[in-house]
mmCIF file of C-alpha atoms and ligand atoms in Angstrom:
data_model
loop_
_atom_site.group_PDB
_atom_site.id
_atom_site.type_symbol
_atom_site.label_atom_id
_atom_site.label_comp_id
_atom_site.label_asym_id
_atom_site.label_seq_id
_atom_site.Cartn_x
_atom_site.Cartn_y
_atom_site.Cartn_z
ATOM 1 C CA UNK M 1063 26.575 14.734 -13.869
ATOM 2 C CA UNK M 1064 28.176 13.263 -11.060
ATOM 3 C CA UNK M 1065 26.965 12.924 -7.340
ATOM 4 C CA UNK M 1066 29.123 15.666 -5.935
ATOM 5 C CA UNK M 1067 27.768 18.231 -8.620
ATOM 6 C CA UNK M 1068 24.133 16.913 -7.710
ATOM 7 C CA UNK M 1069 24.740 17.564 -4.473
ATOM 8 C CA UNK M 1070 26.107 20.974 -4.708
ATOM 9 C CA UNK M 1071 22.844 21.985 -6.449
ATOM 10 C CA UNK M 1072 20.904 20.363 -4.049
ATOM 11 C CA UNK M 1073 22.761 21.950 -1.093
ATOM 12 C CA UNK M 1074 22.881 25.717 -2.369
ATOM 13 C CA UNK M 1075 20.346 28.111 -1.001
ATOM 14 C CA UNK M 1076 21.566 30.913 -3.472
ATOM 15 C CA UNK M 1077 18.707 31.977 -5.117
ATOM 16 C CA UNK M 1078 20.525 32.938 -8.465
ATOM 17 C CA UNK M 1079 22.161 29.650 -8.602
ATOM 18 C CA UNK M 1080 18.801 27.716 -8.029
ATOM 19 C CA UNK M 1081 17.119 29.766 -10.869
ATOM 20 C CA UNK M 1082 20.010 28.893 -13.273
ATOM 21 C CA UNK M 1083 19.645 25.283 -12.313
ATOM 22 C CA UNK M 1084 15.474 25.952 -13.217
ATOM 23 C CA UNK M 1085 16.650 27.799 -16.298
ATOM 24 C CA UNK M 1086 19.412 25.115 -17.553
ATOM 25 C CA UNK M 1087 16.652 22.411 -17.388
ATOM 26 C CA UNK M 1088 13.729 24.610 -19.289
ATOM 27 C CA UNK M 1089 16.408 24.564 -21.989
ATOM 28 C CA UNK M 1090 17.444 20.871 -21.733
ATOM 29 C CA UNK M 1091 13.368 20.151 -21.675
ATOM 30 C CA UNK M 1092 12.907 22.329 -25.032
ATOM 31 C CA UNK M 1093 15.815 20.916 -26.736
ATOM 32 C CA UNK M 1094 14.933 17.169 -25.772
ATOM 33 C CA UNK M 1095 10.798 16.714 -25.454
ATOM 34 C CA UNK M 1096 9.911 20.202 -27.145
ATOM 35 C CA UNK M 1097 7.231 22.515 -25.925
ATOM 36 C CA UNK M 1098 4.316 20.465 -26.061
ATOM 37 C CA UNK M 1099 2.633 19.548 -22.296
ATOM 38 C CA UNK M 1100 1.536 16.070 -22.478
ATOM 39 C CA UNK M 1101 -1.952 16.002 -20.670
ATOM 40 C CA UNK M 1102 -2.896 12.687 -18.319
ATOM 41 C CA UNK M 1103 -6.411 12.572 -17.305
ATOM 42 C CA UNK M 1104 -6.209 11.104 -13.387
ATOM 43 C CA UNK M 1105 -8.805 8.968 -12.401
ATOM 44 C CA UNK M 1106 -8.710 7.709 -8.660
ATOM 45 C CA UNK M 1107 -10.304 4.615 -8.759
ATOM 46 C CA UNK M 1108 -10.616 3.626 -5.297
ATOM 47 C CA UNK M 1109 -9.370 4.704 -1.831
ATOM 48 C CA UNK M 1110 -9.120 1.197 -0.084
ATOM 49 C CA UNK M 1111 -5.753 0.022 0.706
ATOM 50 C CA UNK M 1112 -4.443 -2.690 2.058
ATOM 51 C CA UNK M 1113 -0.922 -1.483 3.165
ATOM 52 C CA UNK M 1114 0.054 1.325 6.212
ATOM 53 C CA UNK M 1115 2.526 3.565 4.873
ATOM 54 C CA UNK M 1116 3.126 6.154 7.627
ATOM 55 C CA UNK M 1117 2.791 9.037 5.488
ATOM 56 C CA UNK M 1118 -0.105 8.367 3.525
ATOM 57 C CA UNK M 1119 -3.974 9.625 4.114
ATOM 58 C CA UNK M 1120 -5.608 6.679 2.637
ATOM 59 C CA UNK M 1121 -3.706 3.864 4.597
ATOM 60 C CA UNK M 1122 -5.524 1.047 5.806
ATOM 61 C CA UNK M 1123 -5.515 1.843 9.706
ATOM 62 C CA UNK M 1124 -6.997 4.998 9.168
ATOM 63 C CA UNK M 1125 -10.438 4.687 10.137
ATOM 64 C CA UNK M 1126 -12.196 8.018 9.879
ATOM 65 C CA UNK M 1127 -12.102 8.196 6.099
ATOM 66 C CA UNK M 1128 -15.257 7.089 4.347
ATOM 67 C CA UNK M 1129 -13.920 4.492 1.588
ATOM 68 C CA UNK M 1130 -15.170 4.453 -2.097
ATOM 69 C CA UNK M 1131 -14.409 2.270 -5.378
ATOM 70 C CA UNK M 1132 -15.794 3.776 -8.765
ATOM 71 C CA UNK M 1133 -17.927 1.029 -10.782
ATOM 72 C CA UNK M 1134 -16.148 0.011 -13.971
ATOM 73 C CA UNK M 1135 -18.874 1.939 -16.182
ATOM 74 C CA UNK M 1136 -17.896 5.327 -13.870
ATOM 75 C CA UNK M 1137 -14.471 4.251 -15.028
ATOM 76 C CA UNK M 1138 -15.337 4.253 -18.744
ATOM 77 C CA UNK M 1139 -17.416 7.519 -18.027
ATOM 78 C CA UNK M 1140 -13.995 9.455 -17.083
ATOM 79 C CA UNK M 1141 -12.104 7.773 -20.046
ATOM 80 C CA UNK M 1142 -14.695 9.139 -22.308
ATOM 81 C CA UNK M 1143 -14.591 12.648 -20.646
ATOM 82 C CA UNK M 1144 -10.690 12.477 -21.161
ATOM 83 C CA UNK M 1145 -11.120 12.001 -24.889
ATOM 84 C CA UNK M 1146 -14.043 14.756 -25.148
ATOM 85 C CA UNK M 1147 -11.553 17.210 -23.643
ATOM 86 C CA UNK M 1148 -8.700 16.412 -25.862
ATOM 87 C CA UNK M 1149 -6.375 14.413 -23.670
ATOM 88 C CA UNK M 1150 -4.215 11.879 -24.999
ATOM 89 C CA UNK M 1151 -4.032 9.033 -22.046
ATOM 90 C CA UNK M 1152 -5.386 8.438 -18.934
ATOM 91 C CA UNK M 1153 -3.968 7.252 -15.570
ATOM 92 C CA UNK M 1154 -5.878 4.575 -13.439
ATOM 93 C CA UNK M 1155 -4.899 5.250 -9.775
ATOM 94 C CA UNK M 1156 -5.883 3.173 -6.549
ATOM 95 C CA UNK M 1157 -4.328 2.380 -3.415
ATOM 96 C CA UNK M 1158 -3.643 -1.308 -2.981
ATOM 97 C CA UNK M 1159 -7.344 -2.644 -3.251
ATOM 98 C CA UNK M 1160 -7.735 -6.367 -3.522
ATOM 99 C CA UNK M 1161 -11.324 -5.841 -4.910
ATOM 100 C CA UNK M 1162 -9.732 -4.577 -8.075
ATOM 101 C CA UNK M 1163 -8.936 -8.052 -9.231
ATOM 102 C CA UNK M 1164 -6.649 -9.157 -12.058
ATOM 103 C CA UNK M 1165 -9.683 -9.687 -14.244
ATOM 104 C CA UNK M 1166 -11.695 -6.487 -13.485
ATOM 105 C CA UNK M 1167 -8.818 -4.295 -13.997
ATOM 106 C CA UNK M 1168 -8.159 -6.327 -17.128
ATOM 107 C CA UNK M 1169 -11.524 -6.037 -18.162
ATOM 108 C CA UNK M 1170 -11.562 -2.247 -17.875
ATOM 109 C CA UNK M 1171 -8.367 -1.925 -19.503
ATOM 110 C CA UNK M 1172 -9.873 -3.831 -22.390
ATOM 111 C CA UNK M 1173 -12.956 -1.655 -22.668
ATOM 112 C CA UNK M 1174 -10.820 1.480 -22.715
ATOM 113 C CA UNK M 1175 -8.369 0.229 -25.307
ATOM 114 C CA UNK M 1176 -11.412 -0.774 -27.258
ATOM 115 C CA UNK M 1177 -13.746 2.210 -27.083
ATOM 116 C CA UNK M 1178 -11.035 5.144 -26.904
ATOM 117 C CA UNK M 1179 -7.526 6.067 -28.245
ATOM 118 C CA UNK M 1180 -6.346 6.652 -24.966
ATOM 119 C CA UNK M 1181 -3.071 5.366 -23.981
ATOM 120 C CA UNK M 1182 -3.391 3.617 -20.295
ATOM 121 C CA UNK M 1183 -1.299 3.725 -17.324
ATOM 122 C CA UNK M 1184 -1.987 1.972 -14.249
ATOM 123 C CA UNK M 1185 -0.803 2.976 -10.931
ATOM 124 C CA UNK M 1186 -2.196 0.490 -8.686
ATOM 125 C CA UNK M 1187 0.478 -0.142 -6.071
ATOM 126 C CA UNK M 1188 2.706 -3.234 -5.598
ATOM 127 C CA UNK M 1189 0.765 -6.071 -7.503
ATOM 128 C CA UNK M 1190 1.817 -9.898 -8.455
ATOM 129 C CA UNK M 1191 3.763 -10.230 -11.484
ATOM 130 C CA UNK M 1192 0.891 -12.379 -13.298
ATOM 131 C CA UNK M 1193 -1.363 -9.003 -12.343
ATOM 132 C CA UNK M 1194 0.526 -6.856 -14.069
ATOM 133 C CA UNK M 1195 1.403 -9.484 -17.205
ATOM 134 C CA UNK M 1196 -2.325 -9.996 -17.705
ATOM 135 C CA UNK M 1197 -2.938 -6.118 -17.490
ATOM 136 C CA UNK M 1198 -0.229 -5.191 -19.827
ATOM 137 C CA UNK M 1199 -1.749 -8.282 -22.207
ATOM 138 C CA UNK M 1200 -4.984 -6.273 -21.985
ATOM 139 C CA UNK M 1201 -3.457 -3.378 -23.452
ATOM 140 C CA UNK M 1202 -1.975 -1.125 -20.763
ATOM 141 C CA UNK M 1203 0.779 0.793 -21.544
ATOM 142 C CA UNK M 1204 2.607 2.188 -18.617
ATOM 143 C CA UNK M 1205 2.924 1.750 -15.034
ATOM 144 C CA UNK M 1206 3.894 4.192 -12.113
ATOM 145 C CA UNK M 1207 5.382 3.247 -9.068
ATOM 146 C CA UNK M 1208 7.241 5.554 -7.176
ATOM 147 C CA UNK M 1209 10.005 3.860 -5.278
ATOM 148 C CA UNK M 1210 9.272 7.028 -2.815
ATOM 149 C CA UNK M 1211 13.262 6.964 -1.339
ATOM 150 C CA UNK M 1212 16.321 5.059 -2.234
ATOM 151 C CA UNK M 1213 17.547 4.861 1.293
ATOM 152 C CA UNK M 1214 16.327 1.170 1.976
ATOM 153 C CA UNK M 1215 16.555 1.580 5.899
ATOM 154 C CA UNK M 1216 14.214 4.665 5.568
ATOM 155 C CA UNK M 1217 12.071 2.992 2.756
ATOM 156 C CA UNK M 1218 11.644 -0.195 5.468
ATOM 157 C CA UNK M 1219 10.729 2.211 8.301
ATOM 158 C CA UNK M 1220 8.203 4.080 6.439
ATOM 159 C CA UNK M 1221 6.573 1.244 4.648
ATOM 160 C CA UNK M 1222 5.574 -1.760 6.909
ATOM 161 C CA UNK M 1223 5.742 -5.328 5.136
ATOM 162 C CA UNK M 1224 2.159 -6.570 3.948
ATOM 163 C CA UNK M 1225 2.329 -10.289 3.873
ATOM 164 C CA UNK M 1226 5.092 -12.266 2.964
ATOM 165 C CA UNK M 1227 6.362 -10.591 0.129
ATOM 166 C CA UNK M 1228 9.231 -8.474 0.295
ATOM 167 C CA UNK M 1229 8.871 -4.606 -1.219
ATOM 168 C CA UNK M 1230 11.513 -3.856 -3.532
ATOM 169 C CA UNK M 1231 10.147 -1.442 -5.646
ATOM 170 C CA UNK M 1232 13.364 -0.850 -8.156
ATOM 171 C CA UNK M 1233 13.024 -4.523 -8.935
ATOM 172 C CA UNK M 1234 9.618 -4.499 -9.446
ATOM 173 C CA UNK M 1235 10.278 -1.646 -11.796
ATOM 174 C CA UNK M 1236 12.708 -3.545 -13.649
ATOM 175 C CA UNK M 1237 10.393 -6.399 -13.871
ATOM 176 C CA UNK M 1238 7.561 -3.952 -15.265
ATOM 177 C CA UNK M 1239 9.962 -2.907 -18.094
ATOM 178 C CA UNK M 1240 10.599 -6.683 -18.918
ATOM 179 C CA UNK M 1241 6.938 -7.164 -19.259
ATOM 180 C CA UNK M 1242 6.778 -4.420 -21.614
ATOM 181 C CA UNK M 1243 5.467 -1.376 -19.936
ATOM 182 C CA UNK M 1244 6.924 1.977 -19.993
ATOM 183 C CA UNK M 1245 7.724 2.673 -16.369
ATOM 184 C CA UNK M 1246 7.403 5.549 -14.150
ATOM 185 C CA UNK M 1247 9.236 5.822 -10.600
ATOM 186 C CA UNK M 1248 9.919 8.909 -8.321
ATOM 187 C CA UNK M 1249 10.543 10.283 -4.725
ATOM 188 C CA UNK M 1250 8.879 12.538 -2.346
ATOM 189 C CA UNK M 1251 11.117 15.600 -1.329
ATOM 190 C CA UNK M 1252 11.696 16.672 2.401
ATOM 191 C CA UNK M 1253 10.563 13.024 3.754
ATOM 192 C CA UNK M 1254 11.560 12.956 7.524
ATOM 193 C CA UNK M 1255 14.678 10.905 7.887
ATOM 194 C CA UNK M 1256 15.854 12.402 4.417
ATOM 195 C CA UNK M 1257 19.447 13.719 3.771
ATOM 196 C CA UNK M 1258 20.628 15.667 0.957
ATOM 197 C CA UNK M 1259 22.488 12.501 0.016
ATOM 198 C CA UNK M 1260 19.360 10.503 -0.230
ATOM 199 C CA UNK M 1261 18.068 12.945 -2.582
ATOM 200 C CA UNK M 1262 20.894 12.815 -4.746
ATOM 201 C CA UNK M 1263 20.940 8.784 -4.505
ATOM 202 C CA UNK M 1264 17.342 9.022 -5.690
ATOM 203 C CA UNK M 1265 18.129 11.146 -8.929
ATOM 204 C CA UNK M 1266 20.789 8.489 -9.571
ATOM 205 C CA UNK M 1267 18.463 5.932 -9.105
ATOM 206 C CA UNK M 1268 16.362 7.037 -11.689
ATOM 207 C CA UNK M 1269 18.820 7.460 -14.309
ATOM 208 C CA UNK M 1270 20.053 3.842 -13.314
ATOM 209 C CA UNK M 1271 16.429 2.639 -13.871
ATOM 210 C CA UNK M 1272 16.381 4.468 -17.206
ATOM 211 C CA UNK M 1273 12.733 5.639 -15.972
ATOM 212 C CA UNK M 1274 10.152 6.768 -18.997
ATOM 213 C CA UNK M 1275 8.368 8.846 -16.005
ATOM 214 C CA UNK M 1276 9.538 10.500 -12.957
ATOM 215 C CA UNK M 1277 7.315 12.020 -10.192
ATOM 216 C CA UNK M 1278 8.729 14.444 -8.026
ATOM 217 C CA UNK M 1279 6.422 15.833 -4.959
ATOM 218 C CA UNK M 1280 7.361 17.590 -1.872
ATOM 219 C CA UNK M 1281 6.466 15.279 1.163
ATOM 220 C CA UNK M 1282 2.989 16.857 2.828
ATOM 221 C CA UNK M 1283 2.746 16.001 6.428
ATOM 222 C CA UNK M 1284 -1.033 14.515 7.123
ATOM 223 C CA UNK M 1285 -2.205 14.904 10.626
ATOM 224 C CA UNK M 1286 -4.385 11.653 10.206
ATOM 225 C CA UNK M 1287 -0.936 9.430 9.530
ATOM 226 C CA UNK M 1288 1.810 8.662 12.075
ATOM 227 C CA UNK M 1289 4.383 10.536 10.268
ATOM 228 C CA UNK M 1290 2.236 13.028 10.258
ATOM 229 C CA UNK M 1291 1.483 13.471 13.656
ATOM 230 C CA UNK M 1292 5.307 13.143 15.104
ATOM 231 C CA UNK M 1293 7.879 13.269 12.288
ATOM 232 C CA UNK M 1294 10.588 12.554 14.846
ATOM 233 C CA UNK M 1295 9.326 9.158 15.948
ATOM 234 C CA UNK M 1296 10.710 7.343 13.242
ATOM 235 C CA UNK M 1297 14.066 9.225 12.521
ATOM 236 C CA UNK M 1298 15.894 11.584 14.396
ATOM 237 C CA UNK M 1299 15.619 15.139 12.793
ATOM 238 C CA UNK M 1300 18.976 15.405 10.558
ATOM 239 C CA UNK M 1301 20.999 18.957 10.339
ATOM 240 C CA UNK M 1302 21.363 17.681 6.449
ATOM 241 C CA UNK M 1303 17.875 17.828 5.759
ATOM 242 C CA UNK M 1304 16.298 19.056 2.711
ATOM 243 C CA UNK M 1305 13.077 21.067 2.855
ATOM 244 C CA UNK M 1306 9.621 19.795 1.934
ATOM 245 C CA UNK M 1307 9.239 23.359 -0.403
ATOM 246 C CA UNK M 1308 8.732 24.181 -3.509
ATOM 247 C CA UNK M 1309 12.240 25.550 -4.228
ATOM 248 C CA UNK M 1310 13.858 22.295 -3.218
ATOM 249 C CA UNK M 1311 11.347 20.555 -5.171
ATOM 250 C CA UNK M 1312 11.934 22.553 -8.441
ATOM 251 C CA UNK M 1313 15.734 21.786 -8.108
ATOM 252 C CA UNK M 1314 15.087 18.038 -7.644
ATOM 253 C CA UNK M 1315 12.877 18.032 -10.772
ATOM 254 C CA UNK M 1316 15.262 20.286 -12.736
ATOM 255 C CA UNK M 1317 18.117 17.704 -11.950
ATOM 256 C CA UNK M 1318 15.936 15.020 -12.796
ATOM 257 C CA UNK M 1319 15.395 16.617 -16.210
ATOM 258 C CA UNK M 1320 19.394 17.254 -16.640
ATOM 259 C CA UNK M 1321 20.246 13.629 -15.884
ATOM 260 C CA UNK M 1322 16.916 11.750 -17.895
ATOM 261 C CA UNK M 1323 16.797 14.656 -20.820
ATOM 262 C CA UNK M 1324 13.957 12.417 -22.422
ATOM 263 C CA UNK M 1325 11.791 11.491 -19.672
ATOM 264 C CA UNK M 1326 8.174 12.468 -19.232
ATOM 265 C CA UNK M 1327 8.244 14.613 -15.916
ATOM 266 C CA UNK M 1328 4.732 15.787 -14.490
ATOM 267 C CA UNK M 1329 4.597 19.202 -12.701
ATOM 268 C CA UNK M 1330 2.451 17.456 -9.836
ATOM 269 C CA UNK M 1331 -0.507 18.496 -7.883
ATOM 270 C CA UNK M 1332 1.670 18.278 -4.405
ATOM 271 C CA UNK M 1333 3.934 20.924 -6.001
ATOM 272 C CA UNK M 1334 0.323 23.011 -6.716
ATOM 273 C CA UNK M 1335 -0.272 22.387 -2.706
ATOM 274 C CA UNK M 1336 2.691 23.802 -1.249
ATOM 275 C CA UNK M 1337 2.423 26.678 -3.883
ATOM 276 C CA UNK M 1338 -0.919 27.031 -4.870
ATOM 277 C CA UNK M 1339 -0.221 30.643 -6.905
ATOM 278 C CA UNK M 1340 2.771 29.518 -8.908
ATOM 279 C CA UNK M 1341 3.736 26.032 -8.283
ATOM 280 C CA UNK M 1342 2.769 24.001 -11.237
ATOM 281 C CA UNK M 1343 3.691 26.796 -13.545
ATOM 282 C CA UNK M 1344 7.147 26.956 -12.142
ATOM 283 C CA UNK M 1345 7.350 22.841 -12.389
ATOM 284 C CA UNK M 1346 6.657 23.687 -16.100
ATOM 285 C CA UNK M 1347 9.469 26.242 -16.192
ATOM 286 C CA UNK M 1348 11.830 23.697 -14.449
ATOM 287 C CA UNK M 1349 11.921 20.821 -16.554
ATOM 288 C CA UNK M 1350 8.372 19.494 -16.556
ATOM 289 C CA UNK M 1351 6.359 18.533 -19.622
ATOM 290 C CA UNK M 1352 3.570 16.513 -18.297
ATOM 291 C CA UNK M 1353 0.358 17.822 -16.290
ATOM 292 C CA UNK M 1354 -2.053 15.328 -14.908
ATOM 293 C CA UNK M 1355 -5.610 17.039 -14.309
ATOM 294 C CA UNK M 1356 -8.107 15.158 -12.193
ATOM 295 C CA UNK M 1357 -10.664 13.561 -13.803
ATOM 296 C CA UNK M 1358 -12.061 11.689 -10.663
ATOM 297 C CA UNK M 1359 -16.033 12.454 -10.246
ATOM 298 C CA UNK M 1360 -16.051 15.470 -7.863
ATOM 299 C CA UNK M 1361 -18.421 13.203 -5.274
ATOM 300 C CA UNK M 1362 -15.878 11.191 -4.090
ATOM 301 C CA UNK M 1363 -12.561 13.410 -4.963
ATOM 302 C CA UNK M 1364 -12.083 14.775 -1.638
ATOM 303 C CA UNK M 1365 -11.931 11.121 -0.698
ATOM 304 C CA UNK M 1366 -8.674 9.947 -2.306
ATOM 305 C CA UNK M 1367 -6.936 12.189 0.420
ATOM 306 C CA UNK M 1368 -3.278 10.659 0.003
ATOM 307 C CA UNK M 1369 -2.552 14.156 1.615
ATOM 308 C CA UNK M 1370 -3.949 16.991 3.119
ATOM 309 C CA UNK M 1371 -5.296 20.021 0.869
ATOM 310 C CA UNK M 1372 -5.042 18.345 -2.318
ATOM 311 C CA UNK M 1373 -5.718 21.482 -4.939
ATOM 312 C CA UNK M 1374 -8.998 21.307 -6.765
ATOM 313 C CA UNK M 1375 -10.782 18.937 -4.638
ATOM 314 C CA UNK M 1376 -13.867 20.572 -5.595
ATOM 315 C CA UNK M 1377 -13.366 21.509 -9.157
ATOM 316 C CA UNK M 1378 -15.385 19.707 -11.862
ATOM 317 C CA UNK M 1379 -13.222 18.220 -14.732
ATOM 318 C CA UNK M 1380 -14.351 21.233 -17.021
ATOM 319 C CA UNK M 1381 -13.434 23.593 -14.603
ATOM 320 C CA UNK M 1382 -10.166 21.866 -14.082
ATOM 321 C CA UNK M 1383 -9.545 21.838 -17.922
ATOM 322 C CA UNK M 1384 -10.001 25.842 -18.091
ATOM 323 C CA UNK M 1385 -7.513 26.162 -15.292
ATOM 324 C CA UNK M 1386 -5.108 24.147 -17.247
ATOM 325 C CA UNK M 1387 -5.792 25.896 -20.477
ATOM 326 C CA UNK M 1388 -5.006 29.169 -18.531
ATOM 327 C CA UNK M 1389 -1.827 27.416 -17.299
ATOM 328 C CA UNK M 1390 -0.487 26.437 -20.571
ATOM 329 C CA UNK M 1391 -1.295 29.846 -22.001
ATOM 330 C CA UNK M 1392 0.680 31.716 -19.378
ATOM 331 C CA UNK M 1393 3.446 29.241 -19.819
ATOM 332 C CA UNK M 1394 3.695 29.741 -23.641
ATOM 333 C CA UNK M 1395 2.963 25.833 -24.318
ATOM 334 C CA UNK M 1396 0.954 23.841 -26.393
ATOM 335 C CA UNK M 1397 -0.964 20.985 -25.486
ATOM 336 C CA UNK M 1398 0.735 17.500 -26.630
ATOM 337 C CA UNK M 1399 -1.818 15.353 -28.731
ATOM 338 C CA UNK M 1400 -1.603 11.628 -29.050
ATOM 339 C CA UNK M 1401 -0.371 9.305 -26.129
ATOM 340 C CA UNK M 1402 2.863 11.288 -25.563
ATOM 341 C CA UNK M 1403 4.660 8.133 -24.924
ATOM 342 C CA UNK M 1404 8.592 8.778 -24.283
ATOM 343 C CA UNK M 1405 10.178 10.436 -27.113
ATOM 344 C CA UNK M 1406 6.835 9.930 -28.774
ATOM 345 C CA UNK M 1407 5.775 12.477 -31.104
ATOM 346 C CA UNK M 1408 6.691 16.088 -31.700
ATOM 347 C CA UNK M 1409 3.532 17.893 -31.039
HETATM 348 N N1 5AD F 2328 2.984 13.774 1.067
HETATM 349 C C1 5AD F 2328 3.049 13.833 -0.432
HETATM 350 N N2 5AD F 2328 3.124 12.659 -1.193
HETATM 351 C C2 5AD F 2328 2.466 11.697 -1.224
HETATM 352 N N3 5AD F 2328 2.461 10.564 -1.340
HETATM 353 C C3 5AD F 2328 1.720 9.966 -0.634
HETATM 354 N N4 5AD F 2328 1.496 10.246 0.263
HETATM 355 C C4 5AD F 2328 2.153 11.795 0.657
HETATM 356 C C5 5AD F 2328 2.289 12.634 1.510
HETATM 357 N N5 5AD F 2328 1.661 12.686 2.614
HETATM 358 C C6 5AD F 2328 2.648 10.054 -2.897
HETATM 359 C C7 5AD F 2328 3.546 8.972 -2.751
HETATM 360 C C8 5AD F 2328 2.758 8.136 -3.952
HETATM 361 C C9 5AD F 2328 2.036 8.995 -4.610
HETATM 362 C C10 5AD F 2328 0.667 8.418 -5.258
HETATM 363 O O1 5AD F 2328 1.385 10.130 -3.836
HETATM 364 O O2 5AD F 2328 4.766 9.372 -3.575
HETATM 365 O O3 5AD F 2328 3.685 7.744 -4.512
#
């Protein structure tokens, strides 16, 4: 698919044409990765973050948010719960937290790999190559690092530099791949300053990087962040601006499936926030084949406040699992078993 065709699809507001795109993605999803929905248990390890990304609710400058960090034993308990619920993989996510040292993360990964059959995905931000190499060595299978936007000027405005290291996430994703990880990237839909052209380029970048996983969610303005307070402070509002709504997100998701037919695509929590009733089910019907139920202990879950009104804040892992079972049944899909790597397994 060429850029012009992607742009035509993104720009259309004809409901029939939009639905046609979602349906085509659903067919391509079925043909390439089947009906199994792979379940990744999400563990939000720490909400400490050294970065100051202008849209993110756990940015370092936010003073009113209590900070937490799970102990290693708490993370292991989440892993065992994932096994108990029949999940095949675990995502360990955190802000960019220097207290999650190379040695500490490596030790936790080693324990999970020794004590469970889970595939382990890390999502710990932009860390040194020596860190990610050590974690790979310890047994981590995948690394998630959304590039957020392919527009370098917009990226630079939204991501103040940290230290001297330049931030180039596409380059880092390529290095992670060379270290032997399956790699996941992705972007937000409807970021202030984004255009349809940006989104088309985001999609083409997913293809150029040959991503194994692509996370796509709507941008959710957070009043505790500079961008949430004043979206126009950083970019002039464009006439050609995609909406941060469910329909646009579904179209981007569908296009990701058409461009990257074998990739693992989650129906994201953020999609469930903009459309609490049917967002996640619609995602599964528009190209997605992955869901990521939250296994973070309920007591701290609300503190992992990357955006407001995150769905199921108060749900226990068991309640979330019941919701998940209902979602799969209603969607006519089955739960995948095993690690669910790219192109991995027929179930
Ligand atoms: N709205 C939507 N998504 C957000 N993320 C961070 N802040 C927001 C927000 N305000 C996403 C980013 C990040 C992922 C963990 O959460 O894409 O990579």
